[in-house]
mmCIF file of C-alpha atoms in Angstrom:
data_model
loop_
_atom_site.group_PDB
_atom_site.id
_atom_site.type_symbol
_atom_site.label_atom_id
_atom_site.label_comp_id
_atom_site.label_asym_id
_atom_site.label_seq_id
_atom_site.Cartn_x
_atom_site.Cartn_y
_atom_site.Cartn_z
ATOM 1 C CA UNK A 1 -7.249 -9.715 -3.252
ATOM 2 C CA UNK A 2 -8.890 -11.930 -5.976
ATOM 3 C CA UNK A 3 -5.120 -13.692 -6.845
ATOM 4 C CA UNK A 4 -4.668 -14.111 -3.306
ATOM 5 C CA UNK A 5 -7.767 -16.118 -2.446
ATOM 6 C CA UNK A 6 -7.492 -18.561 -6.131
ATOM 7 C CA UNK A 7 -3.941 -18.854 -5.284
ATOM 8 C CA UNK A 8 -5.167 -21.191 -2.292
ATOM 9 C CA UNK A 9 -7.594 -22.870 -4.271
ATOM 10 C CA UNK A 10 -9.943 -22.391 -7.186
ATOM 11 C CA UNK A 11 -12.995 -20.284 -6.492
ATOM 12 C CA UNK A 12 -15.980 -19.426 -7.984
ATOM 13 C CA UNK A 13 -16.897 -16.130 -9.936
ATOM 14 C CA UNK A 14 -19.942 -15.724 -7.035
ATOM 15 C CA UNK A 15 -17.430 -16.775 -3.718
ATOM 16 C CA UNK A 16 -14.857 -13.740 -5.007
ATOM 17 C CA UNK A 17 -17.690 -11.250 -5.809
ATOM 18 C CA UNK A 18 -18.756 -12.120 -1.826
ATOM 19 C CA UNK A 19 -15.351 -11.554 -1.021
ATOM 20 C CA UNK A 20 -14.983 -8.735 -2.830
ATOM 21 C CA UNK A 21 -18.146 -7.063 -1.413
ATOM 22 C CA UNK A 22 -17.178 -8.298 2.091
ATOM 23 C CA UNK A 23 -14.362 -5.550 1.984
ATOM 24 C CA UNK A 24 -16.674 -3.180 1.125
ATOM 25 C CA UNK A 25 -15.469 -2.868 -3.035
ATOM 26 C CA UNK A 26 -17.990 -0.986 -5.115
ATOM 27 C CA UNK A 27 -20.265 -3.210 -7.082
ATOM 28 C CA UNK A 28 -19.009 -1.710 -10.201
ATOM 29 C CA UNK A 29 -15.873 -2.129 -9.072
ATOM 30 C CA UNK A 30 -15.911 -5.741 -8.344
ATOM 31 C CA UNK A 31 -17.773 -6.539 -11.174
ATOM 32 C CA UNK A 32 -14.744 -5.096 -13.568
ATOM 33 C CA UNK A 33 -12.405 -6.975 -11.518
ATOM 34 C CA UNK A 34 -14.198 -10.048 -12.220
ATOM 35 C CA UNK A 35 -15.082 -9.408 -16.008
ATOM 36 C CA UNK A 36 -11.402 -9.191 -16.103
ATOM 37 C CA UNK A 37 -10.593 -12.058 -14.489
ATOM 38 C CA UNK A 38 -12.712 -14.207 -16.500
ATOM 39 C CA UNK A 39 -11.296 -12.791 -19.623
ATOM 40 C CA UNK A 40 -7.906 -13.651 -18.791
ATOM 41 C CA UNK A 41 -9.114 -17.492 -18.002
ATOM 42 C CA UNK A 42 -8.804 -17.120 -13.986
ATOM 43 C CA UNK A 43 -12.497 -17.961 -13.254
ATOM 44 C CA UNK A 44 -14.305 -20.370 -15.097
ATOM 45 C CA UNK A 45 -17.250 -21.971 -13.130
ATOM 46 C CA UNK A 46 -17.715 -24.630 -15.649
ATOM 47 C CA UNK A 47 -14.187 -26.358 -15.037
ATOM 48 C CA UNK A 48 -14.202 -25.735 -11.408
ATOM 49 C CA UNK A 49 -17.462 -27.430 -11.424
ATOM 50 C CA UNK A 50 -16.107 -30.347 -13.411
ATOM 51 C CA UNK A 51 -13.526 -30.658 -11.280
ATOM 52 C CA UNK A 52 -15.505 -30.319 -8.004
ATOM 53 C CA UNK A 53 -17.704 -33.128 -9.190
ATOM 54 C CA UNK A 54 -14.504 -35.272 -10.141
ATOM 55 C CA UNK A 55 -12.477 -35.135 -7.091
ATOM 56 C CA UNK A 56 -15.311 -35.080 -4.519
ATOM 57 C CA UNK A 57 -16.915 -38.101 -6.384
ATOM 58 C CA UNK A 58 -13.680 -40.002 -6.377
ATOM 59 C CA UNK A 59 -12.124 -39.197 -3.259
ATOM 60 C CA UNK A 60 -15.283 -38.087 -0.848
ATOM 61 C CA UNK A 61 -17.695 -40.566 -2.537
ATOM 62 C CA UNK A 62 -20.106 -37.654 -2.914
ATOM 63 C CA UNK A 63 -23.625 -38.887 -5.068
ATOM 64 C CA UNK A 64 -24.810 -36.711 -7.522
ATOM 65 C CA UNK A 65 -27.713 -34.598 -4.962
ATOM 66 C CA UNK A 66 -24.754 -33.649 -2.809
ATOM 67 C CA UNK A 67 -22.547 -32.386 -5.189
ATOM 68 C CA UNK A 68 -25.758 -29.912 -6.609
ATOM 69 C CA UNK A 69 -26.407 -28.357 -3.224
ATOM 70 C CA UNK A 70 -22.661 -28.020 -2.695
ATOM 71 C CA UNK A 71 -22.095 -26.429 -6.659
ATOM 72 C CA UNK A 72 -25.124 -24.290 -5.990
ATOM 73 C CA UNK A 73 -23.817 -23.472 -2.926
ATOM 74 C CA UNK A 74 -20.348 -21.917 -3.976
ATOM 75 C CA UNK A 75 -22.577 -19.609 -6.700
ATOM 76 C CA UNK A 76 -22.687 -22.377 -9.764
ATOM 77 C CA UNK A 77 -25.411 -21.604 -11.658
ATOM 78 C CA UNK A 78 -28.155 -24.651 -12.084
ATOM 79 C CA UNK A 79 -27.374 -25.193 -15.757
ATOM 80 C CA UNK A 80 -23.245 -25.961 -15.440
ATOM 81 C CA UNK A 81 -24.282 -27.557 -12.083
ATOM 82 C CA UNK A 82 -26.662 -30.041 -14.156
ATOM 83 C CA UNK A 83 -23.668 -30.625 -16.768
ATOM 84 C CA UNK A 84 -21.018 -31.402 -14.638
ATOM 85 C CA UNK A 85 -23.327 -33.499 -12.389
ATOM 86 C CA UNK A 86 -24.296 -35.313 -15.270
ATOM 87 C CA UNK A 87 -20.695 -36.331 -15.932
ATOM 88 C CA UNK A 88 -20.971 -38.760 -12.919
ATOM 89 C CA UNK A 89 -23.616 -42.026 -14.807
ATOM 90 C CA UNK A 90 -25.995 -44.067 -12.372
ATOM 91 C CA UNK A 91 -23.653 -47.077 -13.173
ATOM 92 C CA UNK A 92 -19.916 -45.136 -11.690
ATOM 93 C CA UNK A 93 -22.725 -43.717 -8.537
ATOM 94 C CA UNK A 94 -23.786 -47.242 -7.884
ATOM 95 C CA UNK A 95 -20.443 -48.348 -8.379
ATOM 96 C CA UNK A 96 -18.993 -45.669 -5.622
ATOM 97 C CA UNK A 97 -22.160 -46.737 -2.941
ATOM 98 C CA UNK A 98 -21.103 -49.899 -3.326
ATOM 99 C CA UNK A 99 -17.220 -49.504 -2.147
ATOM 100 C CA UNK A 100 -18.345 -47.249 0.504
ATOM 101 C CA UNK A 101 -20.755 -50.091 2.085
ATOM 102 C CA UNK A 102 -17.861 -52.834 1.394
ATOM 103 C CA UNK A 103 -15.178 -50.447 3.251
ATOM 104 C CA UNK A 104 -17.456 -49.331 6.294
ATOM 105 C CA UNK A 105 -19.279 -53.154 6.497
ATOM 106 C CA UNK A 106 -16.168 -54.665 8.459
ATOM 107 C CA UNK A 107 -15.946 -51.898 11.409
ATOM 108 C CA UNK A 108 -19.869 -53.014 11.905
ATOM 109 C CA UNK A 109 -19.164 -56.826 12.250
ATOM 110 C CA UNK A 110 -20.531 -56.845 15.701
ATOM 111 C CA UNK A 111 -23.516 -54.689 15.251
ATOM 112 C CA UNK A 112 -27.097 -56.348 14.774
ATOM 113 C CA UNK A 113 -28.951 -56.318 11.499
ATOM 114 C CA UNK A 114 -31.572 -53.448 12.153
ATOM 115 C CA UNK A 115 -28.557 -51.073 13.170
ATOM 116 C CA UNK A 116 -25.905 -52.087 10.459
ATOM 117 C CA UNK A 117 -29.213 -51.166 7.705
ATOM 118 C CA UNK A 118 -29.545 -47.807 9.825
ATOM 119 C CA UNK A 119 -26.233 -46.835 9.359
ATOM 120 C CA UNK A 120 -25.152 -47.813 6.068
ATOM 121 C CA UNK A 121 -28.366 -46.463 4.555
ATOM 122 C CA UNK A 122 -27.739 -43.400 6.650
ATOM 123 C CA UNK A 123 -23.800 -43.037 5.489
ATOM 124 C CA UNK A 124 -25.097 -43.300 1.679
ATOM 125 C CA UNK A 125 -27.918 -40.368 2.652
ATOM 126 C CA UNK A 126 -25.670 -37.882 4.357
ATOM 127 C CA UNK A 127 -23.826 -38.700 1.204
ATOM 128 C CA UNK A 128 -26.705 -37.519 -1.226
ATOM 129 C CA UNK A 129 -27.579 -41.672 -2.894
ATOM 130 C CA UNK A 130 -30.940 -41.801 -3.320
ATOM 131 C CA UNK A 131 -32.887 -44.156 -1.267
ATOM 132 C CA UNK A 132 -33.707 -46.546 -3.365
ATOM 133 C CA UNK A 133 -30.434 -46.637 -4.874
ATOM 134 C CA UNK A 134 -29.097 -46.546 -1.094
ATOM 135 C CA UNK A 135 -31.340 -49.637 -0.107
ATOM 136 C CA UNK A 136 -30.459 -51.931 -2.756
ATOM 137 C CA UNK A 137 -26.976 -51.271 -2.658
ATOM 138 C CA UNK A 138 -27.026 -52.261 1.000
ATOM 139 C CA UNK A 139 -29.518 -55.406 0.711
ATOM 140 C CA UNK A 140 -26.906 -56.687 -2.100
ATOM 141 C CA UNK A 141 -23.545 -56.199 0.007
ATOM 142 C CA UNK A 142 -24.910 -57.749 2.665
ATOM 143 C CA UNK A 143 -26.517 -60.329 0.891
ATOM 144 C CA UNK A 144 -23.166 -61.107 -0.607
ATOM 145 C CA UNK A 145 -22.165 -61.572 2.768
ATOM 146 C CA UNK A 146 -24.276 -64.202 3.364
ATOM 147 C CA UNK A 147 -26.499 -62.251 6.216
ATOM 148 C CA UNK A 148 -30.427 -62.139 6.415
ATOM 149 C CA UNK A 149 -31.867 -59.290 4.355
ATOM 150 C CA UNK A 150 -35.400 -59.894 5.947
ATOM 151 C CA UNK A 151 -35.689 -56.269 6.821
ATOM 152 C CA UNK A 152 -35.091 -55.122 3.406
ATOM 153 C CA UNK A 153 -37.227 -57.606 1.218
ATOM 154 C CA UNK A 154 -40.710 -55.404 2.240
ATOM 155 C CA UNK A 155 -38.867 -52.270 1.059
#
């Protein structure tokens, strides 16, 4: 049962010990299964972390608070979820808010100021950027622009 579900994609040693317990498989039971699993290589929750963090940085545009709920989430425990979150620097997370403001900005040409703010700050939230780091990324793109920041420059 444990092949069959990381033969679709990589799990963590907590999502196959759900599993496992799901079907009603003795504790003791599932835990040998698993210590024998991760003996053999097949689980490792520090490279599936790194590589959560990797592809769902690049390719989702996830910030660094998203990707720790969704690592703690699967069953990562909080120190690998701090190392492979801390793979991702401020500079490549600023660097990601800012192509995801420059690739939504031109579907919002005909909204107003106040709403374009709402939604691009909102995008980065639901995205887990800070606010701060959410706010200035949006003042700047728009100030690059060439459109009024007005509503920004008091926060």
């Amino acid at each position: 049962m444990c092949l069959h579900l990381l033969t679709a994609q990589p799990r963590t040693r907590a999502e196959l010990k759900k599993a496992l317990l799901r079907k009603a498989i003795p504790d003791e039971v599932a835990e040998q299964v698993l210590g024998r699993l991760d003996d053999v290589g097949l689980i490792d929750d520090k490279a599936f972390a790194d590589m959560w963090v990797r592809s769902r940085h690049t390719y989702q545009g996830m910030g660094r608070r998203a990707l720790s709920v969704e690592l703690r989430r699967r069953g990562v425990d909080n120190e690998t979820v701090a190392e492979a979150v801390a793979a991702v620097d401020s500079d490549a997370e600023e660097e990601r808010a800012r192509q995801l403001v420059r690739k939504r900005l031109p579907s919002m040409s005909s909204a107003d100021q106040p709403t374009k703010i709402r939604r691009l700050v909102g995008m980065l939230a639901r995205k887990g950027y800070t606010q701060g780091l959410a706010y200035r990324v949006v003042k700047d793109e728009l100030n690059n622009l060439g459109e009024e920041t007005d509503l920004l420059d008091d926060v």
